[in-house]
Short mmCIF file of C-alpha atoms and ligand atoms in Angstrom, two decimals:
data_model
loop_
_atom_site.label_atom_id
_atom_site.label_comp_id
_atom_site.label_asym_id
_atom_site.label_seq_id
_atom_site.Cartn_x
_atom_site.Cartn_y
_atom_site.Cartn_z
CA MET A 1 0.33 -0.06 0.17
CA PHE A 2 1.39 3.61 -0.68
CA ARG A 3 1.07 6.70 1.47
CA CYS A 4 -0.88 9.27 0.90
CA LEU A 5 1.36 12.27 0.42
CA ALA A 6 0.13 15.71 0.84
CA GLY A 7 0.16 17.24 -2.66
CA LEU A 8 0.39 14.16 -4.72
CA LEU A 9 -2.73 11.74 -6.35
CA ILE A 10 -1.50 8.32 -5.48
CA VAL A 11 -3.22 5.32 -5.92
CA CYS A 12 -4.31 3.67 -2.77
CA ALA A 13 -5.27 0.15 -1.41
CA ALA A 14 -8.56 -1.47 -3.34
CA GLY A 15 -7.69 0.44 -6.49
CA ALA A 16 -9.01 4.00 -5.06
CA MET A 17 -7.51 7.04 -5.43
CA CYS A 18 -6.08 8.99 -2.42
CA ALA A 19 -7.61 12.13 -2.28
CA GLU A 20 -5.76 15.44 -2.05
CA GLN A 21 -6.72 16.84 0.78
CA PRO A 22 -6.66 21.10 1.61
CA VAL A 23 -4.62 20.16 4.85
CA ALA A 24 -2.37 17.21 5.85
CA PHE A 25 -4.15 16.32 8.67
CA PRO A 26 -2.38 13.64 10.58
CA HIS A 27 -4.90 11.01 12.65
CA ASP A 28 -2.15 9.51 13.83
CA LYS A 29 -0.35 12.11 15.50
CA HIS A 30 -3.69 13.25 17.34
CA ILE A 31 -4.97 9.41 18.49
CA LYS A 32 -1.56 10.05 20.06
CA LEU A 33 -2.64 12.62 21.98
CA GLY A 34 -5.55 10.12 23.53
CA LEU A 35 -8.45 11.37 21.30
CA ALA A 36 -11.26 8.95 19.90
CA CYS A 37 -12.64 8.66 17.08
CA ILE A 38 -15.90 9.67 18.20
CA ASP A 39 -14.66 12.93 20.12
CA CYS A 40 -14.18 14.59 16.48
CA HIS A 41 -16.48 12.08 14.30
CA ILE A 42 -19.54 12.62 16.67
CA GLY A 43 -22.35 11.08 15.09
CA ALA A 44 -20.25 8.07 14.75
CA ASP A 45 -21.66 6.16 17.45
CA LEU A 46 -25.65 7.45 17.78
CA ARG A 47 -26.35 9.27 14.17
CA ASP A 48 -26.41 8.32 10.64
CA ARG A 49 -23.47 10.31 9.72
CA ALA A 50 -20.18 10.30 11.31
CA THR A 51 -19.28 13.86 10.01
CA ILE A 52 -16.40 15.57 9.79
CA PRO A 53 -15.29 18.38 12.74
CA SER A 54 -15.71 21.75 12.36
CA VAL A 55 -12.73 24.05 12.18
CA GLN A 56 -13.40 25.71 15.24
CA LYS A 57 -13.12 21.99 16.85
CA CYS A 58 -9.74 22.03 15.54
CA MET A 59 -9.29 26.09 16.77
CA LEU A 60 -10.16 24.67 20.47
CA CYS A 61 -6.18 23.64 20.38
CA HIS A 62 -4.93 25.67 17.41
CA ALA A 63 -5.84 28.83 18.45
CA LYS A 64 -2.70 28.55 20.66
CA LEU A 65 -0.65 25.34 19.43
CA LEU A 66 1.92 25.02 16.86
CA ARG A 67 0.58 28.32 15.23
CA ASN A 68 3.42 28.61 13.13
CA ASP A 69 3.31 25.29 11.57
CA ALA A 70 2.94 25.28 7.74
CA GLU A 71 -0.11 23.12 7.84
CA VAL A 72 -1.80 24.42 11.01
CA LYS A 73 -1.71 27.75 9.34
CA LYS A 74 -3.83 26.83 6.80
CA VAL A 75 -6.45 25.60 9.33
CA ILE A 76 -6.20 29.20 11.22
CA GLY A 77 -6.36 31.10 7.69
CA TYR A 78 -9.81 28.88 6.93
CA ALA A 79 -10.63 29.86 10.60
CA ASP A 80 -9.74 33.86 10.20
CA LYS A 81 -12.46 33.82 7.18
CA GLY A 82 -15.10 32.12 8.74
CA ILE A 83 -15.12 29.26 6.32
CA GLU A 84 -14.86 25.24 6.62
CA ILE A 85 -11.78 23.62 5.48
CA PRO A 86 -12.91 21.94 2.19
CA TRP A 87 -12.15 18.34 2.68
CA VAL A 88 -12.43 16.12 -0.32
CA ARG A 89 -14.95 12.82 1.08
CA VAL A 90 -13.15 9.48 1.18
CA TYR A 91 -15.95 7.32 1.47
CA GLY A 92 -19.34 7.52 0.16
CA PHE A 93 -21.77 6.35 -2.50
CA SER A 94 -22.74 7.66 -5.69
CA THR A 95 -26.25 9.45 -5.28
CA ASP A 96 -27.15 7.08 -8.83
CA ALA A 97 -27.42 3.98 -6.39
CA HIS A 98 -29.81 5.28 -3.82
CA VAL A 99 -27.80 3.81 -0.39
CA LYS A 100 -28.86 4.98 2.95
CA PHE A 101 -25.95 3.89 5.08
CA ARG A 102 -26.43 4.63 8.93
CA HIS A 103 -23.87 4.49 11.81
CA GLU A 104 -25.66 4.06 14.55
CA PRO A 105 -26.74 0.07 14.27
CA HIS A 106 -23.34 -0.91 13.30
CA TYR A 107 -21.77 0.87 16.63
CA ARG A 108 -24.81 -0.74 18.43
CA ALA A 109 -23.69 -3.69 16.90
CA GLY A 110 -20.29 -3.75 18.47
CA ILE A 111 -18.76 -3.41 15.09
CA ALA A 112 -15.15 -1.43 15.05
CA CYS A 113 -14.50 1.58 12.56
CA ALA A 114 -11.53 -0.43 11.93
CA THR A 115 -13.49 -3.15 10.06
CA CYS A 116 -14.90 -0.92 7.53
CA HIS A 117 -12.34 2.02 7.68
CA GLY A 118 -8.62 0.40 8.32
CA ASP A 119 -6.38 1.42 10.97
CA VAL A 120 -7.05 5.16 10.60
CA ALA A 121 -5.01 5.61 14.08
CA LYS A 122 -1.93 4.56 11.74
CA MET A 123 -2.80 6.67 8.93
CA SER A 124 -2.15 10.34 8.46
CA VAL A 125 -5.02 11.56 6.21
CA ALA A 126 -7.45 9.26 5.86
CA GLU A 127 -7.24 6.39 2.88
CA PRO A 128 -9.71 4.46 1.28
CA VAL A 129 -8.41 0.66 2.33
CA VAL A 130 -11.83 -1.00 2.55
CA LYS A 131 -13.87 -1.31 -0.28
CA HIS A 132 -17.46 -0.48 0.37
CA ASP A 133 -19.69 -2.02 -2.12
CA MET A 134 -23.02 -4.23 -2.06
CA GLY A 135 -20.93 -7.29 -1.84
CA THR A 136 -18.94 -6.37 1.37
CA CYS A 137 -22.39 -5.00 2.86
CA LEU A 138 -24.14 -8.33 2.25
CA THR A 139 -21.42 -10.95 3.31
CA CYS A 140 -21.34 -9.54 6.55
CA HIS A 141 -24.96 -8.96 6.95
CA ARG A 142 -25.27 -12.86 6.11
CA GLN A 143 -22.59 -13.74 8.81
CA ARG A 144 -23.97 -11.27 11.53
CA ASN A 145 -27.77 -11.29 10.69
CA GLY A 146 -27.91 -8.10 9.29
CA PRO A 147 -30.64 -7.14 6.82
CA GLN A 148 -30.84 -8.43 3.42
CA ASP A 149 -33.68 -6.74 1.59
CA CYS A 150 -33.38 -4.25 -1.01
CA ALA A 151 -35.40 -1.63 1.04
CA ALA A 152 -33.00 -1.74 3.90
CA CYS A 153 -30.31 -0.10 2.33
CA HIS A 154 -31.96 1.43 -0.68
CA TYR A 155 -33.84 4.24 -0.78
C1 HEC B 201 -7.18 18.31 21.46
C2 HEC B 201 -6.53 19.28 20.89
C3 HEC B 201 -6.25 19.29 19.11
C4 HEC B 201 -7.04 19.42 18.60
C5 HEC B 201 -8.66 19.09 18.84
C6 HEC B 201 -6.68 19.43 17.06
N1 HEC B 201 -5.24 19.03 16.77
FE1 HEC B 201 -4.31 19.13 15.54
N2 HEC B 201 -2.33 18.71 16.85
C7 HEC B 201 -2.55 18.81 18.17
C8 HEC B 201 -1.00 18.34 18.75
C9 HEC B 201 -0.76 18.57 20.07
C10 HEC B 201 -0.38 18.35 17.66
C11 HEC B 201 0.91 17.16 17.78
C12 HEC B 201 1.30 16.57 17.63
C13 HEC B 201 2.67 15.78 17.66
O1 HEC B 201 3.52 16.66 17.29
O2 HEC B 201 2.41 14.63 17.97
C14 HEC B 201 -0.98 18.80 16.40
C15 HEC B 201 -0.67 18.49 15.20
C16 HEC B 201 -1.47 18.98 14.13
C17 HEC B 201 -0.95 19.15 13.10
C18 HEC B 201 0.34 18.62 12.25
C19 HEC B 201 1.67 19.39 12.49
C20 HEC B 201 2.83 18.92 12.52
O3 HEC B 201 3.28 19.08 11.26
O4 HEC B 201 3.12 18.20 12.68
C21 HEC B 201 -1.99 19.45 11.89
C22 HEC B 201 -1.61 19.95 10.40
C23 HEC B 201 -2.84 19.93 13.04
N3 HEC B 201 -2.55 19.18 13.81
C24 HEC B 201 -4.39 19.89 12.40
C25 HEC B 201 -5.39 19.55 13.02
C26 HEC B 201 -6.92 19.92 12.45
C27 HEC B 201 -7.20 20.08 10.87
C28 HEC B 201 -8.01 19.84 13.70
C29 HEC B 201 -9.55 19.37 13.52
C30 HEC B 201 -9.78 18.91 12.85
C31 HEC B 201 -6.89 19.60 14.49
N4 HEC B 201 -5.69 19.76 14.34
C32 HEC B 201 -7.50 19.23 15.82
C33 HEC B 201 -3.55 19.09 19.10
C34 HEC B 201 -4.85 19.52 19.06
C1 HEC B 202 -20.24 -1.07 8.98
C2 HEC B 202 -19.44 -0.47 8.33
C3 HEC B 202 -18.80 0.95 8.99
C4 HEC B 202 -18.54 1.29 10.52
C5 HEC B 202 -18.55 0.06 11.76
C6 HEC B 202 -18.30 2.57 10.37
N1 HEC B 202 -18.29 3.08 9.75
FE1 HEC B 202 -17.83 4.89 8.83
N2 HEC B 202 -18.43 4.87 7.17
C7 HEC B 202 -19.26 3.96 6.53
C8 HEC B 202 -19.79 4.06 5.17
C9 HEC B 202 -20.33 3.28 4.32
C10 HEC B 202 -19.60 5.23 5.19
C11 HEC B 202 -20.19 6.32 3.36
C12 HEC B 202 -21.81 6.67 4.34
C13 HEC B 202 -22.31 7.46 2.83
O1 HEC B 202 -21.60 8.04 2.41
O2 HEC B 202 -23.17 7.45 2.61
C14 HEC B 202 -18.89 5.80 5.80
C15 HEC B 202 -18.29 7.21 6.30
C16 HEC B 202 -18.06 7.84 7.47
C17 HEC B 202 -17.54 9.28 7.61
C18 HEC B 202 -17.50 10.07 6.67
C19 HEC B 202 -18.46 11.52 7.26
C20 HEC B 202 -19.88 10.33 7.10
O3 HEC B 202 -20.54 10.67 8.18
O4 HEC B 202 -20.17 10.30 5.92
C21 HEC B 202 -16.50 8.98 8.74
C22 HEC B 202 -15.97 10.38 9.31
C23 HEC B 202 -16.58 7.70 9.46
N3 HEC B 202 -17.25 7.17 8.32
C24 HEC B 202 -16.15 7.50 10.66
C25 HEC B 202 -16.19 6.29 11.48
C26 HEC B 202 -16.06 5.78 12.54
C27 HEC B 202 -14.77 7.10 13.52
C28 HEC B 202 -16.75 4.77 12.96
C29 HEC B 202 -16.46 4.21 14.28
C30 HEC B 202 -16.76 4.70 15.39
C31 HEC B 202 -16.95 4.04 11.55
N4 HEC B 202 -17.27 5.06 10.66
C32 HEC B 202 -17.84 3.03 11.73
C33 HEC B 202 -19.01 2.53 7.02
C34 HEC B 202 -18.79 1.78 8.30
C1 HEC B 203 -9.01 15.47 15.89
C2 HEC B 203 -10.06 14.99 14.70
C3 HEC B 203 -10.43 13.66 14.39
C4 HEC B 203 -10.08 12.30 15.36
C5 HEC B 203 -9.80 12.57 16.68
C6 HEC B 203 -10.08 11.47 13.98
N1 HEC B 203 -10.56 12.16 12.97
FE1 HEC B 203 -11.18 10.90 11.18
N2 HEC B 203 -11.29 12.78 10.14
C7 HEC B 203 -10.78 13.93 10.57
C8 HEC B 203 -10.57 14.89 9.84
C9 HEC B 203 -10.72 16.40 10.05
C10 HEC B 203 -10.74 14.25 8.80
C11 HEC B 203 -10.92 14.81 7.05
C12 HEC B 203 -9.85 14.60 6.90
C13 HEC B 203 -9.34 13.39 6.01
O1 HEC B 203 -9.98 12.99 5.17
O2 HEC B 203 -8.56 12.84 6.48
C14 HEC B 203 -10.73 13.35 9.10
C15 HEC B 203 -11.51 11.55 8.10
C16 HEC B 203 -11.93 10.62 8.48
C17 HEC B 203 -12.44 9.42 7.32
C18 HEC B 203 -12.72 9.84 5.77
C19 HEC B 203 -14.32 10.15 5.75
C20 HEC B 203 -14.38 10.49 4.30
O3 HEC B 203 -15.60 9.48 4.16
O4 HEC B 203 -14.15 11.21 3.79
C21 HEC B 203 -12.25 8.69 7.96
C22 HEC B 203 -13.06 7.30 8.15
C23 HEC B 203 -12.01 8.53 9.46
N3 HEC B 203 -11.87 10.25 9.64
C24 HEC B 203 -12.38 8.05 10.72
C25 HEC B 203 -11.97 8.23 11.76
C26 HEC B 203 -11.25 6.57 12.68
C27 HEC B 203 -11.93 5.57 12.95
C28 HEC B 203 -10.55 7.70 13.49
C29 HEC B 203 -10.06 6.96 15.25
C30 HEC B 203 -9.18 5.99 14.97
C31 HEC B 203 -10.89 8.99 13.68
N4 HEC B 203 -11.39 9.39 12.16
C32 HEC B 203 -10.50 10.16 14.59
C33 HEC B 203 -10.57 14.46 12.20
C34 HEC B 203 -10.47 13.21 13.05
C1 HEC B 204 -18.73 -6.06 9.31
C2 HEC B 204 -20.27 -6.28 9.52
C3 HEC B 204 -21.18 -5.34 8.62
C4 HEC B 204 -20.89 -4.78 7.58
C5 HEC B 204 -19.49 -4.55 6.73
C6 HEC B 204 -21.81 -3.97 6.95
N1 HEC B 204 -23.11 -4.16 8.32
FE1 HEC B 204 -24.76 -2.91 8.01
N2 HEC B 204 -25.17 -4.16 9.86
C7 HEC B 204 -24.62 -5.52 10.22
C8 HEC B 204 -25.38 -5.69 11.48
C9 HEC B 204 -24.40 -6.78 12.54
C10 HEC B 204 -26.63 -4.92 11.60
C11 HEC B 204 -27.61 -5.23 12.64
C12 HEC B 204 -28.06 -4.52 13.66
C13 HEC B 204 -28.82 -4.98 14.49
O1 HEC B 204 -29.79 -5.40 14.19
O2 HEC B 204 -29.02 -4.45 15.53
C14 HEC B 204 -26.85 -3.92 10.64
C15 HEC B 204 -27.43 -3.37 9.90
C16 HEC B 204 -27.83 -1.99 8.95
C17 HEC B 204 -28.92 -1.79 9.24
C18 HEC B 204 -30.36 -1.65 9.39
C19 HEC B 204 -30.16 -0.60 10.30
C20 HEC B 204 -31.68 -0.08 11.39
O3 HEC B 204 -31.80 0.69 11.02
O4 HEC B 204 -31.89 -1.28 12.09
C21 HEC B 204 -28.49 -1.18 7.18
C22 HEC B 204 -29.54 -0.36 6.47
C23 HEC B 204 -27.29 -1.56 7.18
N3 HEC B 204 -26.91 -2.45 8.47
C24 HEC B 204 -26.79 -1.09 6.02
C25 HEC B 204 -25.64 -1.16 5.56
C26 HEC B 204 -24.95 -1.12 4.38
C27 HEC B 204 -25.19 -0.39 3.40
C28 HEC B 204 -23.54 -1.63 4.29
C29 HEC B 204 -22.53 -1.71 3.43
C30 HEC B 204 -22.09 0.03 3.09
C31 HEC B 204 -23.57 -2.38 5.71
N4 HEC B 204 -24.34 -2.81 6.46
C32 HEC B 204 -21.86 -2.91 6.20
C33 HEC B 204 -23.36 -5.54 10.04
C34 HEC B 204 -22.26 -5.02 9.10
C1 HEC B 205 -26.89 -4.76 2.77
C2 HEC B 205 -27.18 -3.33 1.94
C3 HEC B 205 -27.75 -3.56 0.68
C4 HEC B 205 -28.63 -4.61 0.27
C5 HEC B 205 -28.96 -5.48 1.30
C6 HEC B 205 -28.93 -4.28 -1.18
N1 HEC B 205 -27.93 -3.80 -1.48
FE1 HEC B 205 -28.09 -2.99 -3.65
N2 HEC B 205 -26.03 -1.83 -2.96
C7 HEC B 205 -25.74 -1.40 -1.73
C8 HEC B 205 -24.80 -0.67 -1.82
C9 HEC B 205 -23.43 -0.13 -0.63
C10 HEC B 205 -24.63 -0.62 -3.48
C11 HEC B 205 -23.44 0.71 -3.87
C12 HEC B 205 -22.15 -0.11 -4.21
C13 HEC B 205 -21.16 0.91 -4.69
O1 HEC B 205 -21.41 2.00 -4.82
O2 HEC B 205 -20.30 -0.05 -5.63
C14 HEC B 205 -25.53 -1.22 -3.97
C15 HEC B 205 -25.87 -1.14 -5.10
C16 HEC B 205 -26.53 -1.42 -5.84
C17 HEC B 205 -27.18 -1.21 -7.17
C18 HEC B 205 -25.94 -0.75 -8.44
C19 HEC B 205 -26.55 1.09 -8.93
C20 HEC B 205 -25.68 1.61 -9.72
O3 HEC B 205 -25.23 2.43 -9.10
O4 HEC B 205 -25.29 0.93 -10.32
C21 HEC B 205 -28.18 -2.11 -7.74
C22 HEC B 205 -29.00 -1.95 -9.10
C23 HEC B 205 -28.63 -2.64 -6.39
N3 HEC B 205 -27.84 -1.96 -5.44
C24 HEC B 205 -29.94 -3.28 -6.27
C25 HEC B 205 -29.97 -3.79 -5.33
C26 HEC B 205 -31.09 -4.82 -5.31
C27 HEC B 205 -32.31 -4.90 -6.12
C28 HEC B 205 -31.35 -5.23 -3.78
C29 HEC B 205 -32.17 -6.93 -3.37
C30 HEC B 205 -32.23 -8.14 -4.07
C31 HEC B 205 -30.13 -4.66 -2.96
N4 HEC B 205 -29.82 -3.72 -3.83
C32 HEC B 205 -29.78 -4.94 -1.77
C33 HEC B 205 -26.11 -2.49 -0.55
C34 HEC B 205 -27.16 -2.97 -0.44
#
C-alpha cells in the first residue's frame, strides 16, 4: 500500500485514489494525544452520519498550539475567514446508487471503525483502504444477521 502524500494523487489499496486534501491532517498524531474517533466524528455512535469536525473544533487547540506550523497556518487561515476546510470525501456512494447507510446500528452491534475503515489510528489523512460495495455489506449481513432486503439499504 502506498501512503498518501500531501499534494500528490497516488493510487491506494483497493484501487481507489487517495484524495488530495486541503490540509495534511495527521490522524495518527491526534490519536496518540488520547483523542477518540468519536471526539471528532461525533455522530459515529448515535447518529446516521459520523460527520467531519468543524474547523472550530480544530481551533479549540490550534488557536494556541503550533501556530507557526505550515499546515496549521492553513487551518487558522480558514478559521479566520470563517469558512470550513473543504475536505475531499474518502468514502461514500454515488447518489445514483440510492444507498442509505447509518452508523448507529453498526456501532450498537459492536462493529469496530477499523472493520470498515482500516486502521485510521495509524494513518495521516484517511485513506480508502476498505472497499464498500453491495458485496461487502451483504457478506457481513449474512454472517451477522443484518438485513438483506433491498429496501433496508436502498431508498
Ligand atoms: C485536543 C487538541 C487538538 C485538536 C482538537 C486538534 N489538534 Fe491538531 N494537533 C494537536 C497537537 C498537540 C499536535 C502535535 C502532535 C505531535 O506533534 O505529535 C497537532 C498536530 C497537528 C498538525 C500537524 C503539525 C505537524 O506538522 O506535525 C496538523 C496539520 C493539525 N494538528 C491539524 C488539526 C486539524 C485540521 C484539526 C481539526 C480537525 C486539529 N488539528 C485538531 C492538537 C489538537
Ligand atoms: C459497517 C461499516 C462501518 C462502520 C463500522 C463504521 N463506518 Fe464510517 N462509514 C461507513 C460508510 C459506508 C460510510 C459512507 C456513508 C455514506 O457516504 O453514505 C462511512 C462514512 C464515514 C465518515 C465520513 C462522514 C460521514 O458521516 O459520512 C466518517 C468520518 C466515518 N465513517 C467514521 C467512522 C467512525 C469514527 C467509525 C467508528 C465509530 C465508523 N465510521 C464506523 C461504514 C462504516
Ligand atoms: C482531531 C479530530 C479527529 C479524530 C480524533 C479522528 N478524526 Fe477522522 N477525520 C478528521 C478529519 C479532519 C478528517 C478529514 C480529512 C481526512 O479525510 O483525512 C477525517 C476523516 C476521516 C475519515 C474519512 C471520511 C470520508 O469519507 O471522507 C474516516 C473514515 C475517519 N476520519 C475515521 C476516523 C477514525 C476511525 C478515527 C479514530 C481512530 C478518527 N477518524 C479520528 C478528524 C479526526
Ligand atoms: C462487518 C459487518 C457489517 C458490514 C460490513 C455492514 N453491516 Fe450493516 N449491519 C450489520 C449488523 C450486525 C446489523 C444489524 C444491527 C442490529 O440488528 O441491531 C446491520 C444493520 C444494518 C442496517 C439496518 C439498520 C437499522 O435501521 O436497523 C442497514 C440499513 C445496514 N446495516 C446497511 C449497511 C450497508 C449499506 C453496508 C455497506 C456499506 C453495511 N451495512 C455493512 C453489520 C454490517
Ligand atoms: C446490505 C445493504 C444492501 C442490500 C441489502 C442491497 N444493496 Fe444494492 N447496493 C448496496 C450498496 C452499498 C451499493 C453501492 C455500491 C457501490 O457504490 O459500489 C449498492 C448498489 C446497487 C445497485 C447498483 C446501483 C448503481 O449505481 O449502479 C443496484 C442496481 C442494487 N444495489 C440493487 C439492489 C437490489 C435489487 C437489492 C435487493 C435484492 C439490493 N440492492 C440490496 C447495498 C445493498
